[in-house]
Coordinates of C-alpha atoms in Angstrom, one line a residue:
Chain A
X74 CA 170.0 189.6 246.4
X75 CA 166.8 188.6 248.0
X76 CA 163.7 190.6 247.1
X77 CA 160.1 190.7 248.3
X78 CA 158.0 188.3 246.2
X79 CA 154.3 188.9 246.9
X80 CA 152.4 185.6 247.5
X81 CA 155.5 183.6 246.5
X82 CA 154.4 180.5 248.6
X83 CA 150.9 180.5 247.0
X84 CA 152.3 181.0 243.5
X85 CA 154.7 178.2 244.0
X86 CA 152.1 175.9 245.4
X87 CA 149.7 176.7 242.5
X88 CA 152.5 176.1 239.9
X89 CA 153.5 172.9 241.6
X90 CA 149.9 171.5 241.7
X91 CA 149.4 172.3 238.0
X92 CA 152.6 170.7 237.0
X93 CA 152.1 167.6 239.2
X94 CA 148.6 167.2 237.7
X95 CA 149.8 167.7 234.1
X96 CA 152.9 165.6 234.0
X97 CA 153.0 163.6 237.3
X98 CA 154.6 164.3 240.6
X99 CA 157.7 162.2 239.9
X100 CA 158.4 163.9 236.6
X101 CA 158.4 167.4 237.9
X102 CA 161.5 169.3 239.1
X103 CA 161.8 172.2 241.4
X104 CA 163.3 174.2 238.5
X105 CA 160.1 173.7 236.5
X106 CA 157.9 174.7 239.4
X107 CA 160.0 177.9 240.0
X108 CA 159.9 178.7 236.3
X109 CA 156.1 178.3 236.0
X110 CA 155.7 180.5 239.1
X111 CA 158.0 183.1 237.6
X112 CA 160.3 182.8 240.6
X113 CA 163.8 181.4 241.3
X114 CA 164.7 178.0 242.7
X115 CA 166.2 179.9 245.5
X116 CA 162.8 181.4 246.4
X117 CA 161.3 177.9 246.2
X118 CA 163.7 176.6 248.8
X119 CA 163.1 179.6 251.0
X120 CA 159.5 178.4 251.3
X121 CA 159.6 174.6 250.9
X122 CA 162.2 171.9 251.8
X123 CA 161.5 169.9 248.7
X124 CA 158.8 169.2 246.0
X125 CA 156.8 167.0 248.4
X126 CA 156.7 169.6 251.1
X127 CA 154.7 171.9 248.7
X128 CA 151.8 169.4 249.1
X129 CA 152.0 169.0 252.8
X130 CA 153.0 172.3 254.3
X131 CA 149.3 173.3 254.4
X132 CA 148.6 170.2 256.6
X133 CA 151.1 171.4 259.2
X134 CA 149.5 174.9 259.3
X135 CA 146.0 173.2 259.6
X136 CA 147.2 171.1 262.4
X137 CA 148.5 174.1 264.4
X138 CA 145.2 175.9 263.8
X139 CA 143.2 172.9 265.0
X140 CA 145.4 172.4 268.2
X141 CA 144.9 176.1 269.1
X142 CA 141.2 175.8 268.5
X143 CA 140.9 172.8 270.8
X144 CA 142.9 174.5 273.5
X145 CA 140.7 177.6 273.4
X146 CA 137.3 175.8 273.2
X147 CA 134.7 176.3 276.0
X148 CA 135.5 174.2 279.1
X149 CA 132.3 172.2 279.3
X150 CA 132.1 171.1 275.6
X151 CA 132.2 167.4 275.0
X152 CA 135.5 166.2 273.3
X153 CA 133.9 165.2 270.0
X154 CA 132.2 168.6 269.8
X155 CA 135.5 170.3 270.6
X156 CA 137.1 168.4 267.6
X157 CA 134.0 169.0 265.3
X158 CA 134.1 172.8 266.0
X159 CA 137.9 172.9 265.4
X160 CA 137.5 171.4 262.0
X161 CA 134.4 173.5 261.2
X162 CA 136.3 176.7 262.0
X163 CA 139.3 175.5 260.0
X164 CA 137.1 175.4 256.9
X165 CA 137.7 179.1 256.5
X166 CA 141.2 178.2 255.6
X167 CA 140.0 176.4 252.6
X168 CA 137.6 179.1 251.3
X169 CA 138.5 180.0 247.7
X170 CA 140.9 177.1 247.6
X171 CA 138.6 174.3 246.4
X172 CA 140.1 174.1 243.0
X173 CA 143.6 173.8 244.5
X174 CA 142.3 171.2 246.9
X175 CA 140.9 169.2 244.0
X176 CA 144.2 169.2 242.1
X177 CA 146.1 168.2 245.3
X178 CA 143.7 165.3 246.0
X179 CA 144.1 164.1 242.4
X180 CA 147.9 164.3 242.6
X181 CA 148.0 162.4 245.9
X182 CA 145.5 159.7 244.8
X183 CA 147.6 159.0 241.7
X184 CA 150.8 158.3 243.7
X185 CA 151.0 155.5 246.4
X186 CA 153.9 157.1 248.1
X187 CA 152.1 160.4 248.5
X188 CA 149.0 158.6 249.7
X189 CA 151.2 157.0 252.4
X190 CA 152.6 160.4 253.3
X191 CA 149.1 161.8 253.6
X192 CA 148.0 159.0 255.8
X193 CA 151.0 159.6 258.1
X194 CA 150.3 163.3 258.2
X195 CA 146.7 162.7 259.2
X196 CA 147.8 160.2 261.9
X197 CA 150.2 162.9 263.3
X198 CA 147.3 165.3 263.2
X199 CA 145.1 162.9 265.2
X200 CA 147.9 162.5 267.8
X201 CA 148.3 166.2 268.2
X202 CA 144.5 166.6 268.7
X203 CA 144.5 163.9 271.3
X204 CA 147.3 165.6 273.1
X205 CA 145.4 168.9 273.0
X206 CA 142.3 167.1 274.4
X207 CA 144.3 165.5 277.2
X208 CA 145.8 168.9 278.1
X209 CA 142.1 170.0 278.6
X210 CA 141.7 167.1 281.1
X211 CA 140.0 164.6 278.7
X212 CA 140.8 161.1 279.8
X213 CA 141.6 158.1 277.6
X214 CA 140.2 156.5 275.6
X215 CA 137.9 159.4 275.0
X216 CA 140.7 161.7 273.8
X217 CA 142.1 159.3 271.3
X218 CA 138.6 158.1 270.1
X219 CA 137.4 161.7 269.6
X220 CA 140.5 162.8 267.8
X221 CA 140.9 159.7 265.6
X222 CA 137.2 159.6 264.7
X223 CA 137.3 163.3 264.1
X224 CA 140.1 163.0 261.6
X225 CA 138.3 160.2 259.8
X226 CA 135.2 162.3 259.6
X227 CA 137.2 165.3 258.3
X228 CA 138.9 163.2 255.7
X229 CA 135.5 161.9 254.4
X230 CA 134.0 165.4 254.5
X231 CA 137.0 166.9 252.7
X232 CA 136.9 164.2 250.0
X233 CA 133.1 164.9 249.5
X234 CA 133.7 168.6 249.4
X235 CA 136.3 168.5 246.6
X236 CA 134.0 166.3 244.4
X237 CA 132.9 168.4 241.4
X238 CA 129.3 167.4 242.1
X239 CA 129.3 169.0 245.6
X240 CA 127.8 172.5 246.0
X241 CA 127.8 172.9 249.8
X242 CA 130.4 174.8 251.7
X243 CA 133.0 172.8 253.6
X244 CA 131.7 173.8 257.1
X245 CA 128.3 172.4 256.2
X246 CA 129.8 169.2 254.8
X247 CA 131.9 168.7 258.0
X248 CA 128.9 169.4 260.3
X249 CA 126.8 166.9 258.3
X250 CA 129.6 164.2 258.4
X251 CA 129.9 164.5 262.2
X252 CA 126.2 164.0 262.5
X253 CA 126.6 160.9 260.3
X254 CA 129.3 159.6 262.6
X255 CA 126.9 159.9 265.6
X256 CA 124.2 158.1 263.6
X257 CA 126.6 155.3 262.5
X258 CA 128.2 154.9 266.0
X259 CA 124.9 154.6 267.8
X260 CA 123.1 152.3 265.4
X261 CA 121.9 149.0 266.9
Chain B
X583 CA 165.4 118.3 250.3
X584 CA 162.3 119.9 251.8
X585 CA 160.9 118.3 254.9
X586 CA 157.9 118.8 257.1
X587 CA 158.6 121.3 259.9
X588 CA 155.9 121.3 262.5
X589 CA 154.7 124.9 263.3
X590 CA 157.6 126.3 261.3
X591 CA 155.9 129.7 260.8
X592 CA 155.0 130.1 264.5
X593 CA 158.5 129.1 265.5
X594 CA 160.1 131.6 263.1
X595 CA 157.6 134.3 264.2
X596 CA 158.5 133.7 267.8
X597 CA 162.2 133.7 267.2
X598 CA 162.0 136.9 265.1
X599 CA 160.0 138.7 267.8
X600 CA 162.5 137.7 270.5
X601 CA 165.5 138.8 268.5
X602 CA 163.9 142.1 267.4
X603 CA 163.0 142.8 271.0
X604 CA 166.5 141.9 272.2
X605 CA 168.7 143.5 269.6
X606 CA 166.5 145.7 267.5
X607 CA 164.7 145.0 264.2
X608 CA 167.3 146.6 262.0
X609 CA 170.1 144.6 263.6
X610 CA 168.6 141.2 263.1
X611 CA 169.2 139.0 260.0
X612 CA 167.1 136.3 258.6
X613 CA 170.0 133.9 259.3
X614 CA 169.8 134.7 263.0
X615 CA 166.1 134.2 263.0
X616 CA 166.3 130.8 261.3
X617 CA 169.1 129.7 263.7
X618 CA 167.2 130.7 266.8
X619 CA 164.1 128.8 265.5
X620 CA 166.3 125.8 264.7
X621 CA 165.3 126.0 261.0
X622 CA 167.0 126.9 257.8
X623 CA 166.9 130.2 256.0
X624 CA 165.3 128.3 253.1
X625 CA 162.4 127.4 255.4
X626 CA 162.2 131.0 256.5
X627 CA 161.7 132.2 252.9
X628 CA 159.1 129.5 252.3
X629 CA 157.0 131.3 254.9
X630 CA 157.9 135.0 254.7
X631 CA 159.1 137.3 252.0
X632 CA 161.5 139.2 254.3
X633 CA 162.1 140.1 258.0
X634 CA 159.4 142.7 258.0
X635 CA 156.8 140.3 256.7
X636 CA 157.2 138.2 259.9
X637 CA 155.6 141.1 261.7
X638 CA 152.8 141.8 259.3
X639 CA 151.7 138.4 257.8
X640 CA 149.3 138.0 260.8
X641 CA 147.6 141.3 259.8
X642 CA 146.8 140.0 256.4
X643 CA 145.3 136.8 257.9
X644 CA 143.2 138.9 260.3
X645 CA 142.0 141.1 257.4
X646 CA 140.8 138.1 255.5
X647 CA 139.0 136.7 258.6
X648 CA 137.3 140.1 259.2
X649 CA 136.2 140.5 255.6
X650 CA 134.6 137.0 255.6
X651 CA 133.0 137.8 259.0
X652 CA 131.4 141.0 257.5
X653 CA 130.2 139.1 254.5
X654 CA 128.4 136.5 256.5
X655 CA 126.9 138.7 259.2
X656 CA 123.1 138.8 259.6
X657 CA 121.4 140.9 256.9
X658 CA 119.6 143.4 259.2
X659 CA 122.6 144.2 261.5
X660 CA 123.7 147.9 261.6
X661 CA 127.1 148.5 259.9
X662 CA 129.0 149.4 263.1
X663 CA 127.6 146.3 264.8
X664 CA 128.7 144.2 261.8
X665 CA 132.2 145.6 262.2
X666 CA 132.2 145.3 266.0
X667 CA 131.2 141.6 265.8
X668 CA 133.8 140.9 263.2
X669 CA 136.6 142.2 265.5
X670 CA 135.1 140.5 268.5
X671 CA 135.1 137.1 266.9
X672 CA 138.6 137.7 265.5
X673 CA 139.8 137.9 269.1
X674 CA 139.8 134.1 269.2
X675 CA 142.8 134.4 266.9
X676 CA 144.8 136.2 269.6
X677 CA 144.0 133.8 272.4
X678 CA 147.2 132.5 273.9
X679 CA 149.2 135.0 271.8
X680 CA 149.2 138.0 274.2
X681 CA 152.9 137.7 275.0
X682 CA 153.7 137.6 271.3
X683 CA 151.4 140.6 270.7
X684 CA 153.2 142.5 273.5
X685 CA 156.6 141.8 272.0
X686 CA 155.4 142.8 268.5
X687 CA 153.8 146.0 269.8
X688 CA 157.1 147.0 271.5
X689 CA 159.2 146.2 268.4
X690 CA 156.9 148.3 266.2
X691 CA 156.7 151.2 268.6
X692 CA 160.5 151.4 268.7
X693 CA 160.8 151.8 265.0
X694 CA 159.2 154.7 263.0
X695 CA 159.4 152.8 259.7
X696 CA 157.5 149.9 261.2
X697 CA 155.0 152.2 262.8
X698 CA 154.3 153.7 259.3
X699 CA 153.9 150.2 257.9
X700 CA 151.5 149.3 260.6
X701 CA 149.5 152.4 259.9
X702 CA 149.3 151.6 256.2
X703 CA 148.3 148.0 257.0
X704 CA 145.4 149.3 259.2
X705 CA 144.3 151.7 256.5
X706 CA 144.2 148.8 253.9
X707 CA 142.2 146.8 256.5
X708 CA 139.7 149.6 256.9
X709 CA 139.3 149.9 253.1
X710 CA 138.8 146.1 252.8
X711 CA 136.1 146.3 255.5
X712 CA 134.4 149.3 253.8
X713 CA 134.4 147.3 250.5
X714 CA 132.8 144.3 252.3
X715 CA 130.2 146.6 253.8
X716 CA 129.4 148.1 250.4
X717 CA 129.0 144.6 249.0
X718 CA 126.3 144.1 251.6
X719 CA 124.5 147.2 250.3
X720 CA 125.7 149.7 252.9
X721 CA 125.9 153.2 251.4
X722 CA 128.5 155.8 251.8
X723 CA 129.6 157.5 254.0
X724 CA 128.2 154.9 256.5
X725 CA 130.5 152.1 255.1
X726 CA 133.7 154.2 255.4
X727 CA 132.7 155.7 258.7
X728 CA 131.8 152.3 260.3
X729 CA 135.0 150.6 259.0
X730 CA 137.4 153.4 259.7
X731 CA 136.0 154.1 263.2
X732 CA 135.9 150.3 263.8
X733 CA 139.6 150.0 263.0
X734 CA 140.4 153.0 265.3
X735 CA 138.4 151.3 268.1
X736 CA 140.1 148.0 267.5
X737 CA 143.6 149.6 267.6
X738 CA 142.8 151.3 270.9
X739 CA 141.3 148.1 272.3
X740 CA 144.3 146.0 271.2
X741 CA 146.8 148.5 272.7
X742 CA 144.9 148.3 276.0
X743 CA 144.7 144.6 275.9
X744 CA 148.5 144.1 275.5
X745 CA 149.2 146.4 278.5
X746 CA 150.6 144.3 281.3
X747 CA 148.1 145.8 283.7
X748 CA 145.1 144.5 281.7
X749 CA 143.4 141.3 282.9
X750 CA 140.3 141.2 280.6
X751 CA 140.1 139.1 277.5
X752 CA 140.4 140.8 274.2
X753 CA 136.7 140.3 273.2
X754 CA 135.6 142.1 276.3
X755 CA 138.0 144.9 275.8
X756 CA 136.8 145.3 272.2
X757 CA 133.1 145.3 273.2
X758 CA 133.8 147.9 275.8
X759 CA 135.8 150.1 273.4
X760 CA 132.9 150.1 270.8
X761 CA 130.5 151.2 273.6
X762 CA 132.9 154.0 274.4
X763 CA 132.9 155.1 270.8
X764 CA 129.1 155.3 270.9
X765 CA 129.4 157.4 274.1
X766 CA 132.0 159.7 272.6
X767 CA 130.3 160.1 269.3
X768 CA 126.9 161.0 270.7
X769 CA 128.1 163.4 273.5
X770 CA 126.7 166.9 273.2

């Protein structure tokens, strides 16, 4: 019965974000998402475990990309630079997805439970980055400091980037935010 | 019927921590905590909303102390120094409480739900610190960077301090961790 659905995951994600923004996350069913996307509920569940997973599946993909990027960074690069470069190169992933990111951010900010989930996802991401740094031989507390601070910087940069007023590309906003961290951390 | 119970909150906190460590957080009732402390359940509920609140009431007190410390810091101090000094002076609060802090840490680390709660508490603390910095005229993203990075540093310092192997006092460990943040953030 199964058939090939081009870009099914992206269509479902898009439909879900629209519906969450229009009528609220808690008021939206998987049936509605599937209908809006022109796909079946069965197709939905082939791609996502539930209606929350639609919002957070991307974060897991991003984490995997970041961890691989940290693992393959030049040997002599300082830990914070390794993390900064990983986030900078991950920005390709968000190209052409700014509108979707805006919708997602608005949906999450409107729902305390989703905000908590986002917080936990980011914390897991920081732990994964710290692990990847330790695997490169980075000691503690440098590994945890670089990864936790890096995730904070990314979060701030990302929130700036999705602001309607912003006109810079994400890589630029991330680079600038890491420079600001250096400035803030070294101020006397 | 109510009578004065000297150090009731501290006795209940201590009893709760011991029981959580011995038999697990989820297996401990308020009745058991009250009994161990030699107090009534009624007294327990005069001090704490539930058995989770026993673990997190201290974090709210700490947050209030930090916010007041940020508000009253010298005008010309850099944001990260304002935050660092707030945490350093808060370390007085933990003097003589290292064993309790060790128990608490072990209980929280053993329970994913409590770990999530701790994460959320720390995030609320960072937001409160950022608010307090903005009230002093600190702009974004410096306010958020300094407070979020400060909370990360404090968390790392605190976890080091409770380690049985540590022999330094908390203020020293915090000062050292902020110096390490500067080193990590400015590495090229």
